[in-house]
Short mmCIF file of C-alpha atoms in Angstrom, two decimals:
data_model
loop_
_atom_site.label_atom_id
_atom_site.label_comp_id
_atom_site.label_asym_id
_atom_site.label_seq_id
_atom_site.Cartn_x
_atom_site.Cartn_y
_atom_site.Cartn_z
CA MET A 1 40.82 -2.41 -1.03
CA SER A 2 37.54 -2.14 0.46
CA THR A 3 34.72 -4.03 -0.79
CA SER A 4 32.04 -3.01 -2.96
CA ILE A 5 28.51 -2.93 -1.29
CA ILE A 6 26.72 -1.75 -4.33
CA GLU A 7 27.37 -2.71 -8.03
CA LEU A 8 25.30 -1.28 -11.09
CA LYS A 9 26.32 -3.34 -13.97
CA ASN A 10 25.13 -2.08 -17.49
CA LEU A 11 21.97 -0.87 -15.95
CA TRP A 12 19.23 0.62 -18.25
CA VAL A 13 15.97 2.08 -16.97
CA SER A 14 13.10 3.23 -19.06
CA TYR A 15 9.86 4.80 -18.35
CA PRO A 16 6.95 4.12 -20.49
CA LEU A 17 5.80 7.11 -22.91
CA GLY A 18 2.50 7.42 -24.07
CA LYS A 19 -0.97 8.61 -22.87
CA LYS A 20 -3.65 6.59 -21.48
CA SER A 21 -3.03 2.84 -20.04
CA ARG A 22 -4.67 0.29 -21.90
CA ILE A 23 -6.34 -3.02 -20.80
CA SER A 24 -3.77 -5.04 -22.60
CA ASP A 25 -1.35 -3.45 -20.11
CA LEU A 26 -2.82 -5.40 -17.31
CA PHE A 27 -1.64 -8.72 -18.56
CA LYS A 28 1.39 -8.02 -20.42
CA LYS A 29 4.16 -5.65 -20.07
CA ARG A 30 4.03 -3.35 -23.16
CA LYS A 31 6.96 -4.18 -25.55
CA GLU A 32 6.86 -0.56 -27.58
CA LYS A 33 9.18 1.78 -29.23
CA LYS A 34 7.60 4.20 -27.16
CA GLU A 35 9.60 4.78 -24.00
CA PHE A 36 12.21 7.10 -22.47
CA TRP A 37 15.38 5.87 -21.54
CA ALA A 38 16.18 7.67 -18.09
CA LEU A 39 19.39 5.53 -17.30
CA LYS A 40 21.56 4.43 -20.12
CA ASN A 41 24.43 1.59 -19.41
CA LEU A 42 25.33 2.91 -15.84
CA ASN A 43 28.53 0.92 -14.63
CA PHE A 44 29.75 1.85 -11.31
CA ASP A 45 30.56 0.42 -7.84
CA VAL A 46 29.98 1.86 -4.35
CA LYS A 47 32.48 0.86 -1.99
CA LYS A 48 31.77 0.25 1.79
CA GLY A 49 32.21 3.21 3.80
CA GLU A 50 32.63 5.77 1.24
CA VAL A 51 30.75 8.83 0.51
CA LEU A 52 29.67 9.07 -2.99
CA GLY A 53 28.29 12.15 -4.76
CA VAL A 54 26.23 11.79 -7.90
CA ILE A 55 25.98 15.00 -9.73
CA GLY A 56 24.36 16.15 -13.11
CA ARG A 57 21.92 18.75 -13.84
CA ASN A 58 18.30 18.45 -13.63
CA GLY A 59 16.91 15.99 -15.67
CA SER A 60 20.09 14.05 -15.89
CA GLY A 61 18.41 10.68 -14.19
CA LYS A 62 19.67 11.27 -10.63
CA SER A 63 16.09 10.63 -9.22
CA THR A 64 15.59 7.75 -11.16
CA LEU A 65 19.01 6.20 -10.08
CA LEU A 66 17.61 7.11 -6.59
CA LYS A 67 14.82 4.84 -7.08
CA ILE A 68 16.79 2.02 -8.42
CA LEU A 69 19.07 2.20 -5.48
CA SER A 70 15.91 2.09 -3.17
CA GLY A 71 14.34 -0.56 -4.78
CA LEU A 72 11.52 1.39 -5.82
CA ILE A 73 11.98 0.24 -9.58
CA LEU A 74 13.73 -2.30 -11.08
CA PRO A 75 16.20 -1.82 -14.11
CA ASP A 76 14.98 -2.89 -17.33
CA LYS A 77 18.38 -4.27 -18.45
CA GLY A 78 21.63 -4.98 -16.51
CA GLU A 79 22.00 -5.79 -12.59
CA TYR A 80 21.90 -3.80 -9.66
CA ILE A 81 23.70 -5.51 -6.65
CA VAL A 82 23.29 -4.74 -3.31
CA ARG A 83 25.49 -6.60 -0.48
CA GLY A 84 23.26 -6.26 2.83
CA LYS A 85 19.99 -4.29 3.74
CA ARG A 86 18.35 -2.27 1.00
CA PRO A 87 19.58 1.48 1.26
CA VAL A 88 16.86 4.00 2.81
CA LEU A 89 16.15 7.32 0.83
CA LEU A 90 16.11 10.09 3.43
CA SER A 91 12.71 11.25 2.45
CA LEU A 92 10.80 13.91 3.75
CA GLY A 93 8.23 12.29 5.73
CA ALA A 94 6.77 9.97 3.02
CA GLY A 95 3.64 8.42 4.50
CA PHE A 96 2.83 11.23 7.03
CA ASP A 97 -0.83 11.30 8.17
CA GLY A 98 -1.52 14.49 9.08
CA GLU A 99 -4.29 13.59 11.30
CA LEU A 100 -1.78 11.37 13.53
CA SER A 101 0.37 12.81 16.05
CA GLY A 102 4.14 13.26 15.75
CA ILE A 103 4.88 10.05 17.63
CA GLU A 104 2.50 8.05 15.70
CA ASN A 105 4.17 9.25 12.51
CA ILE A 106 7.48 8.22 13.83
CA TYR A 107 6.12 4.68 14.00
CA LEU A 108 4.33 4.95 10.73
CA ASN A 109 7.51 6.34 8.78
CA SER A 110 9.83 4.11 10.53
CA LEU A 111 7.75 0.99 9.88
CA LEU A 112 7.32 2.09 6.18
CA LEU A 113 11.29 2.52 5.96
CA GLY A 114 11.24 -1.12 6.97
CA HIS A 115 12.38 -1.02 10.47
CA LYS A 116 10.92 -3.22 13.41
CA LYS A 117 8.40 -1.85 16.01
CA GLU A 118 11.44 -2.82 18.88
CA GLU A 119 14.07 -0.45 16.87
CA VAL A 120 11.64 2.30 17.18
CA ASP A 121 10.67 1.67 20.84
CA ALA A 122 14.54 1.94 21.78
CA LYS A 123 15.37 4.87 19.65
CA LEU A 124 12.07 7.02 20.09
CA ASN A 125 13.40 9.31 22.67
CA ASP A 126 16.48 9.95 20.47
CA ILE A 127 14.25 10.97 17.47
CA ILE A 128 12.08 13.26 19.60
CA GLU A 129 14.97 15.14 21.10
CA PHE A 130 16.80 15.42 17.73
CA SER A 131 13.87 17.04 16.26
CA GLU A 132 13.52 19.70 18.88
CA LEU A 133 9.75 19.40 18.70
CA GLY A 134 9.14 19.32 22.27
CA ASP A 135 5.57 18.71 23.35
CA PHE A 136 4.53 19.17 19.74
CA VAL A 137 5.32 15.69 19.32
CA TYR A 138 2.01 14.88 20.67
CA GLU A 139 -0.17 17.22 18.24
CA PRO A 140 -1.42 15.93 14.72
CA VAL A 141 1.23 16.53 12.05
CA ARG A 142 -1.13 19.08 10.19
CA THR A 143 -0.59 21.60 12.63
CA TYR A 144 3.23 21.41 12.02
CA SER A 145 4.93 23.99 9.83
CA SER A 146 6.88 22.57 7.02
CA GLY A 147 10.11 23.16 8.88
CA MET A 148 8.90 21.03 11.86
CA ARG A 149 7.69 18.45 9.20
CA SER A 150 11.24 18.26 7.70
CA ARG A 151 13.10 18.03 10.93
CA LEU A 152 10.55 15.17 12.32
CA ALA A 153 11.38 13.34 9.07
CA PHE A 154 14.95 13.87 8.88
CA SER A 155 15.15 12.87 12.72
CA ILE A 156 13.47 9.74 12.01
CA ALA A 157 15.56 8.78 8.97
CA ILE A 158 18.94 9.46 10.66
CA SER A 159 18.23 8.01 13.92
CA LEU A 160 17.35 4.61 12.51
CA ASP A 161 20.57 3.61 11.58
CA PRO A 162 20.57 2.49 8.10
CA ASP A 163 23.76 1.05 6.57
CA ILE A 164 23.49 2.64 3.37
CA LEU A 165 21.89 6.15 3.44
CA LEU A 166 20.71 7.87 0.24
CA ILE A 167 20.31 11.57 0.33
CA ASP A 168 18.47 13.54 -2.13
CA GLU A 169 19.41 17.29 -1.71
CA VAL A 170 17.58 17.21 1.57
CA LEU A 171 20.20 19.00 3.51
CA GLY A 172 18.56 22.41 2.60
CA VAL A 173 15.87 21.91 5.19
CA GLY A 174 15.00 23.57 8.44
CA ASP A 175 16.91 26.58 9.73
CA GLN A 176 20.41 27.39 9.87
CA ALA A 177 20.70 25.91 13.50
CA PHE A 178 19.09 22.86 12.34
CA ARG A 179 20.79 22.20 8.94
CA GLU A 180 24.09 22.27 10.84
CA LYS A 181 22.85 19.92 13.12
CA SER A 182 21.74 17.46 10.21
CA GLU A 183 25.07 17.90 8.27
CA LYS A 184 26.90 17.10 11.46
CA ALA A 185 24.75 13.90 12.06
CA ILE A 186 25.48 12.90 8.38
CA LEU A 187 29.09 13.37 9.05
CA GLU A 188 29.01 11.24 12.10
CA LYS A 189 27.24 8.65 10.20
CA ILE A 190 30.43 8.91 7.72
CA LYS A 191 32.61 8.52 10.44
CA GLN A 192 31.20 5.39 11.55
CA ASP A 193 31.72 3.88 8.40
CA LYS A 194 28.38 3.98 6.93
CA THR A 195 28.15 4.20 3.31
CA VAL A 196 26.52 7.44 2.02
CA ILE A 197 25.34 8.44 -1.63
CA ILE A 198 24.51 11.91 -1.96
CA VAL A 199 22.84 13.36 -4.89
CA THR A 200 23.08 16.95 -5.65
CA HIS A 201 23.89 19.53 -8.43
CA SER A 202 26.08 21.38 -5.92
CA ALA A 203 29.73 20.84 -6.85
CA SER A 204 30.76 22.76 -3.60
CA LEU A 205 28.79 20.42 -1.42
CA VAL A 206 30.41 17.25 -3.20
CA ASN A 207 33.77 18.88 -2.92
CA LYS A 208 33.22 19.29 0.70
CA ILE A 209 32.14 15.61 1.93
CA CYS A 210 32.55 13.37 -1.09
CA ASP A 211 35.35 10.77 -1.82
CA ARG A 212 34.11 9.79 -5.03
CA VAL A 213 31.88 11.29 -7.53
CA VAL A 214 29.56 9.73 -10.52
CA TRP A 215 28.55 12.33 -12.94
CA ILE A 216 25.59 11.74 -14.85
CA HIS A 217 24.22 13.66 -18.00
CA LEU A 218 20.89 12.89 -20.01
CA GLY A 219 21.12 9.41 -18.42
CA GLU A 220 24.78 8.51 -19.37
CA GLN A 221 27.53 8.15 -17.34
CA LYS A 222 29.92 10.83 -18.31
CA ALA A 223 32.51 10.01 -15.69
CA VAL A 224 33.35 8.22 -12.36
CA GLY A 225 36.27 8.82 -9.95
CA LEU A 226 37.76 10.66 -7.28
CA THR A 227 36.21 13.78 -6.59
CA ALA A 228 39.40 15.96 -7.51
CA GLU A 229 39.14 14.29 -11.04
CA VAL A 230 35.82 14.51 -11.73
CA VAL A 231 34.27 17.79 -10.28
CA PRO A 232 36.60 20.07 -12.44
CA LYS A 233 35.22 18.29 -15.56
CA TYR A 234 31.89 18.83 -14.48
CA ASN A 235 32.33 22.24 -13.79
CA ALA A 236 34.10 22.82 -17.24
CA PHE A 237 31.14 21.21 -18.86
CA MET A 238 28.58 23.33 -16.97
CA ASN A 239 30.37 26.62 -17.55
CA GLY A 240 30.82 25.74 -21.25
CA ARG A 241 27.00 25.11 -21.52
CA ALA A 242 26.33 28.33 -19.87
CA LYS A 243 28.36 30.45 -22.11
CA LYS A 244 26.60 29.31 -25.06
CA MET B 1 4.68 -22.45 -4.35
CA THR B 2 7.14 -19.84 -4.06
CA VAL B 3 4.67 -17.25 -4.83
CA PHE B 4 2.66 -18.50 -1.55
CA ALA B 5 6.13 -18.35 0.26
CA LYS B 6 6.80 -14.76 -0.71
CA PHE B 7 3.50 -13.81 0.19
CA ILE B 8 3.80 -15.43 3.66
CA ARG B 9 7.32 -13.97 4.01
CA SER B 10 6.01 -10.37 3.30
CA ILE B 11 3.31 -10.59 5.92
CA LYS B 12 5.64 -11.81 8.35
CA GLU B 13 8.28 -9.21 7.68
CA HIS B 14 5.83 -6.36 7.66
CA LYS B 15 3.25 -7.48 10.13
CA ASP B 16 3.72 -4.52 12.48
CA LEU B 17 3.51 -2.39 9.41
CA ILE B 18 0.12 -4.14 8.73
CA ARG B 19 -0.96 -3.71 12.12
CA TYR B 20 -0.08 0.03 12.54
CA LEU B 21 -1.40 1.11 9.34
CA THR B 22 -4.93 -0.77 10.00
CA PHE B 23 -5.05 0.89 13.69
CA PHE B 24 -4.07 4.35 12.19
CA ASP B 25 -6.54 3.86 9.33
CA LEU B 26 -9.40 3.26 12.01
CA LYS B 27 -8.16 5.85 14.15
CA SER B 28 -8.10 8.30 11.46
CA ASN B 29 -11.54 7.34 10.32
CA VAL B 30 -13.00 8.08 13.79
CA ALA B 31 -11.08 11.27 13.85
CA ARG B 32 -12.30 12.68 10.69
CA THR B 33 -16.09 11.90 10.68
CA TYR B 34 -17.58 11.46 13.77
CA MET B 35 -20.14 9.28 12.33
CA GLY B 36 -17.10 7.32 10.39
CA PHE B 37 -17.65 3.75 11.97
CA LEU B 38 -21.13 4.57 12.89
CA TRP B 39 -21.89 4.83 9.16
CA TRP B 40 -20.90 1.23 8.68
CA ILE B 41 -23.93 0.25 10.92
CA ILE B 42 -26.37 3.03 9.72
CA ASP B 43 -25.90 2.34 6.30
CA PRO B 44 -27.08 -1.28 6.25
CA ILE B 45 -29.97 -0.18 8.67
CA LEU B 46 -31.15 2.64 6.24
CA TYR B 47 -31.05 0.23 3.01
CA MET B 48 -32.66 -2.35 5.19
CA MET B 49 -35.59 0.36 5.74
CA ILE B 50 -35.68 1.47 2.32
CA TYR B 51 -36.02 -2.17 1.00
CA TYR B 52 -38.53 -3.10 3.37
CA LEU B 53 -40.54 0.00 2.48
CA LEU B 54 -40.01 -0.77 -1.01
CA VAL B 55 -40.55 -4.71 -0.92
CA VAL B 56 -43.21 -5.03 1.85
CA VAL B 57 -45.15 -1.86 2.14
CA ILE B 58 -45.34 -0.72 -1.40
CA LEU B 59 -45.01 -4.10 -3.65
CA GLY B 60 -46.54 -6.19 -0.73
CA ARG B 61 -44.16 -9.25 -1.10
CA GLY B 62 -41.19 -10.15 0.97
CA GLY B 63 -42.75 -12.74 3.08
CA PRO B 64 -42.39 -13.26 6.92
CA HIS B 65 -39.40 -12.02 8.81
CA TYR B 66 -38.22 -9.78 6.03
CA LEU B 67 -36.54 -7.69 7.99
CA VAL B 68 -34.19 -10.21 9.29
CA ILE B 69 -33.88 -11.52 5.97
CA LEU B 70 -32.67 -8.36 4.69
CA PHE B 71 -30.48 -7.52 7.60
CA THR B 72 -28.47 -10.77 7.52
CA GLY B 73 -27.77 -10.32 3.75
CA LEU B 74 -27.11 -6.74 4.19
CA ILE B 75 -24.36 -6.87 6.50
CA PRO B 76 -22.06 -9.48 4.66
CA LEU B 77 -22.77 -7.48 1.69
CA LYS B 78 -21.73 -4.41 2.88
CA PHE B 79 -18.25 -6.36 3.72
CA THR B 80 -17.84 -7.44 0.44
CA THR B 81 -18.46 -4.17 -1.19
CA ALA B 82 -16.47 -2.12 0.94
CA CYS B 83 -13.56 -4.66 0.53
CA LEU B 84 -13.81 -4.66 -3.49
CA VAL B 85 -14.32 -0.89 -3.62
CA ASP B 86 -11.41 0.16 -1.34
CA SER B 87 -9.17 -2.40 -3.07
CA THR B 88 -9.29 -0.71 -6.35
CA SER B 89 -7.60 2.47 -4.78
CA SER B 90 -5.62 0.54 -2.42
CA ILE B 91 -2.57 0.84 -4.38
CA VAL B 92 -3.07 3.99 -6.39
CA GLY B 93 -4.18 5.98 -3.33
CA LYS B 94 -0.71 5.32 -2.05
CA ALA B 95 1.00 6.92 -4.85
CA SER B 96 3.08 9.38 -2.77
CA ILE B 97 4.36 6.77 -0.48
CA ILE B 98 5.13 4.20 -3.33
CA LYS B 99 7.14 6.71 -5.33
CA GLN B 100 9.30 7.45 -2.20
CA ILE B 101 9.82 4.20 -0.41
CA TYR B 102 9.59 0.32 -1.01
CA VAL B 103 6.85 -1.26 0.46
CA PRO B 104 5.43 -4.71 -1.08
CA LYS B 105 2.00 -3.51 -2.28
CA ILE B 106 0.15 -6.56 -0.77
CA VAL B 107 0.57 -4.69 2.68
CA PHE B 108 -1.78 -1.93 1.30
CA ILE B 109 -4.48 -4.50 0.28
CA LEU B 110 -3.87 -6.63 3.50
CA VAL B 111 -4.67 -3.50 5.20
CA ARG B 112 -7.82 -2.76 3.41
CA LEU B 113 -8.98 -6.31 4.21
CA CYS B 114 -8.13 -5.92 7.98
CA VAL B 115 -9.63 -2.44 8.38
CA ASN B 116 -12.85 -3.62 6.80
CA SER B 117 -12.88 -7.22 8.71
CA ILE B 118 -12.71 -5.36 11.86
CA LYS B 119 -15.72 -3.09 10.73
CA PHE B 120 -17.16 -5.97 9.49
CA LEU B 121 -16.89 -7.95 13.07
CA LEU B 122 -18.37 -4.73 15.10
CA SER B 123 -21.28 -4.71 12.62
CA SER B 124 -21.70 -8.37 13.09
CA ILE B 125 -22.01 -7.90 16.53
CA VAL B 126 -24.63 -5.17 16.12
CA LEU B 127 -26.64 -8.02 13.73
CA MET B 128 -26.64 -10.37 16.32
CA LEU B 129 -27.91 -8.18 18.69
CA PHE B 130 -30.62 -7.13 16.50
CA LEU B 131 -31.78 -10.87 15.86
CA VAL B 132 -31.69 -11.30 19.51
CA VAL B 133 -33.99 -8.36 20.18
CA TYR B 134 -36.22 -9.53 17.30
CA GLY B 135 -36.67 -12.97 18.78
CA ILE B 136 -34.48 -15.37 17.24
CA ASP B 137 -32.73 -17.65 19.36
CA PHE B 138 -28.90 -17.77 19.91
CA GLU B 139 -27.98 -21.32 18.99
CA TRP B 140 -24.54 -23.24 18.75
CA THR B 141 -24.75 -22.45 14.87
CA TYR B 142 -23.86 -18.98 15.71
CA LEU B 143 -20.44 -20.00 16.73
CA LEU B 144 -19.61 -20.78 12.90
CA TYR B 145 -20.11 -17.41 11.92
CA PRO B 146 -16.17 -16.59 12.30
CA LEU B 147 -15.37 -19.57 10.21
CA ILE B 148 -17.67 -18.44 7.52
CA ALA B 149 -16.44 -14.92 7.81
CA VAL B 150 -12.78 -16.11 7.52
CA ILE B 151 -13.72 -18.33 4.49
CA HIS B 152 -15.70 -14.95 2.97
CA ALA B 153 -12.10 -13.16 3.67
CA ILE B 154 -10.30 -15.89 1.79
CA ILE B 155 -12.69 -15.48 -1.18
CA LEU B 156 -12.18 -11.81 -1.41
CA LEU B 157 -8.72 -11.42 -1.11
CA PRO B 158 -7.50 -12.53 -4.72
CA LEU B 159 -10.63 -10.47 -5.89
CA MET B 160 -9.19 -7.42 -3.95
CA ILE B 161 -5.57 -7.97 -5.26
CA LEU B 162 -6.94 -8.23 -9.00
CA PHE B 163 -8.94 -4.99 -8.39
CA ALA B 164 -6.18 -3.11 -6.93
CA HIS B 165 -3.99 -4.19 -10.13
CA VAL B 166 -6.41 -2.78 -12.35
CA GLY B 167 -6.77 0.17 -10.27
CA VAL B 168 -3.54 1.20 -11.06
CA TYR B 169 -3.65 1.13 -14.53
CA LEU B 170 -7.44 1.86 -15.46
CA ARG B 171 -8.47 4.93 -13.48
CA ASP B 172 -11.61 4.45 -14.84
CA ILE B 173 -12.42 1.71 -12.53
CA LYS B 174 -13.26 3.79 -9.73
CA ASN B 175 -16.43 5.11 -11.50
CA LEU B 176 -17.08 1.61 -12.35
CA MET B 177 -17.21 0.28 -8.75
CA GLN B 178 -20.49 1.97 -8.04
CA TYR B 179 -22.23 0.08 -10.47
CA ILE B 180 -20.53 -3.15 -9.49
CA ALA B 181 -21.52 -2.61 -6.16
CA ARG B 182 -25.02 -2.38 -7.21
CA VAL B 183 -25.02 -5.07 -9.53
CA LEU B 184 -23.58 -7.38 -6.62
CA LEU B 185 -26.46 -6.18 -4.42
CA TYR B 186 -29.08 -7.68 -7.09
CA VAL B 187 -27.27 -10.86 -7.97
CA SER B 188 -26.50 -11.82 -4.44
CA PRO B 189 -29.47 -13.19 -2.46
CA VAL B 190 -29.70 -10.01 -0.25
CA LEU B 191 -33.02 -8.55 -1.06
CA PHE B 192 -34.54 -12.24 -1.36
CA THR B 193 -33.43 -15.64 -0.55
CA ILE B 194 -32.32 -18.19 -2.57
CA SER B 195 -35.53 -19.97 -2.45
CA ASP B 196 -37.35 -17.17 -3.98
CA VAL B 197 -35.20 -17.50 -7.28
CA PRO B 198 -36.88 -19.61 -10.06
CA LYS B 199 -35.47 -22.72 -10.68
CA ARG B 200 -33.88 -22.35 -14.05
CA LEU B 201 -31.89 -19.12 -12.62
CA ILE B 202 -30.54 -20.99 -9.30
CA ALA B 203 -27.49 -22.43 -10.65
CA LEU B 204 -26.55 -18.90 -12.14
CA PHE B 205 -26.94 -17.45 -8.87
CA TYR B 206 -24.44 -19.75 -7.42
CA LEU B 207 -21.69 -18.75 -9.90
CA ASN B 208 -21.63 -15.88 -7.53
CA PRO B 209 -19.47 -16.85 -4.58
CA PHE B 210 -21.39 -14.55 -2.41
CA THR B 211 -24.44 -16.51 -3.05
CA THR B 212 -23.20 -19.41 -0.94
CA VAL B 213 -21.43 -17.12 1.41
CA ILE B 214 -24.81 -15.20 2.53
CA GLU B 215 -27.12 -18.30 2.16
CA SER B 216 -24.42 -19.80 4.63
CA TYR B 217 -24.68 -16.68 7.33
CA ARG B 218 -28.64 -16.93 6.68
CA ASN B 219 -28.63 -20.88 7.63
CA ILE B 220 -26.83 -20.54 10.84
CA LEU B 221 -28.24 -17.38 11.98
CA LEU B 222 -32.03 -17.59 11.03
CA HIS B 223 -32.65 -21.51 10.17
CA HIS B 224 -30.34 -22.62 12.53
CA SER B 225 -29.01 -25.18 9.99
CA GLN B 226 -25.68 -25.91 8.65
CA PRO B 227 -23.71 -23.73 6.18
CA LEU B 228 -23.47 -24.87 2.69
CA TRP B 229 -20.20 -27.00 3.46
CA LEU B 230 -19.71 -28.41 -0.16
CA LEU B 231 -20.09 -25.22 -1.90
CA LEU B 232 -17.82 -23.38 0.50
CA GLY B 233 -15.30 -26.00 0.01
CA GLY B 234 -15.10 -25.69 -3.51
CA LEU B 235 -15.00 -21.82 -3.32
CA ILE B 236 -11.88 -22.27 -0.81
CA VAL B 237 -9.94 -24.14 -3.68
CA ILE B 238 -11.04 -22.15 -6.29
CA SER B 239 -10.03 -18.89 -4.31
CA PHE B 240 -6.64 -20.38 -3.71
CA ILE B 241 -5.90 -21.11 -7.01
CA LEU B 242 -7.27 -17.70 -8.16
CA LEU B 243 -4.87 -16.24 -4.98
CA TYR B 244 -1.85 -18.05 -6.63
CA PHE B 245 -2.29 -16.32 -10.05
CA ALA B 246 -3.37 -13.14 -8.55
CA LEU B 247 -0.23 -12.83 -6.53
CA LYS B 248 1.89 -14.03 -9.49
CA ILE B 249 0.48 -10.80 -11.37
CA LEU B 250 0.90 -8.52 -8.48
CA PHE B 251 4.61 -9.62 -7.64
CA LYS B 252 5.30 -9.30 -11.42
CA TYR B 253 4.28 -5.83 -11.87
CA GLU B 254 4.81 -4.25 -8.59
CA ASN B 255 8.05 -2.61 -9.33
CA GLU B 256 6.46 -1.28 -12.63
CA TYR B 257 3.64 0.63 -10.42
CA ALA B 258 6.12 3.32 -9.49
CA LYS B 259 6.55 4.30 -13.10
CA VAL B 260 3.07 4.31 -13.95
CA ILE B 261 1.49 5.95 -11.05
#
């Protein structure tokens, strides 16, 4: 029985609704009726070394869940427990400064993601190689194509070896060759006993690589369990809806 | 006390990030506008000339050595204004990062302080060169300059944190800042010295912490006398208390920002 590396207990997350901010917001949190509950009473564990899929249609609360997992926001009610370092979201070049070169952005992005300068120094060549950017790595990022930016962002995130990897449907970046390389790299991480959480609405992707799945619909947890159990339920539900 | 412990810990854990963000900001600044940094010096010089024109030439006031009186006030004021204005957009301006990666918000505020401190350092050198060329002697009191600058920064930090917090919730504050900057110019002894102020208003002027700071700079640079130690000491104590509350607010609301930005 492998240990749980992440635990969500009775988790509720809301977003404030309503138009303008009020001055009173500065000094006390609004206790208002007007709020939108993005996640309602989530209860599941993530085991160390497993690949967990989170599926649900758009607007189901998947992105909110990712924000909770990566520590960007705190739950309103319930608990979020993570044993070890905070998971890192594979984000596409957050914080990239177009005026700076590829290498400078590698440092910037890595430091923002919480790594130390020495780690980056050690992995710098690996990152540059993986990105296949060649000499472009010395050019300012504003000269890059969107594919190049994505490749750089992915190379940084994957090379810096977080223990828990959060992926938000980002596998569709770059051309076919790079996509295959990315998938291979992620599968490598999986083999190395890293925990991976993938958020997607592609049932086929989930079938391909996930051990277990959590299905979220309109903020509620509809099912959690082995891929083979949950995905058919999800598919049935989605097809049923489509017919209506 | 844990508020300060968290503050120190955040700095330690992210010192590389703070250093790099500061360095990249300065670099970006210079890349984007050639005059980027030069503007920090040209701006006070232009204002100095304009106010000299207004006060001495047109109004016939100002007194002897008005040029250096102005300049020694304008440079520290520029540091103050730049810090306060920058701080209001320090968190809100990083919305895209905040919504994707967890970074302690104090990092962004400290980066603004560091960037402006470096610009202040460089323009201070220009200031001292100006004074030397003007004919003022470089005396040992000049060595106290860095100390006053540090106290100046200590006074600014809690204010910057509060402005940054407000900046997240009240987007209007950005428009307000230009007026605040203006008012700050007039309620600080920049266009005049504290001895020009009518006796009954002097106490009010000292309610503005920057009055003490600017007069201290003037003392050491122009009069070769001591900074206003007692008042500075009081300001440090008040600033630390204010810092405690500012940090408390920041740490309490940090995680809400990602939802509201």
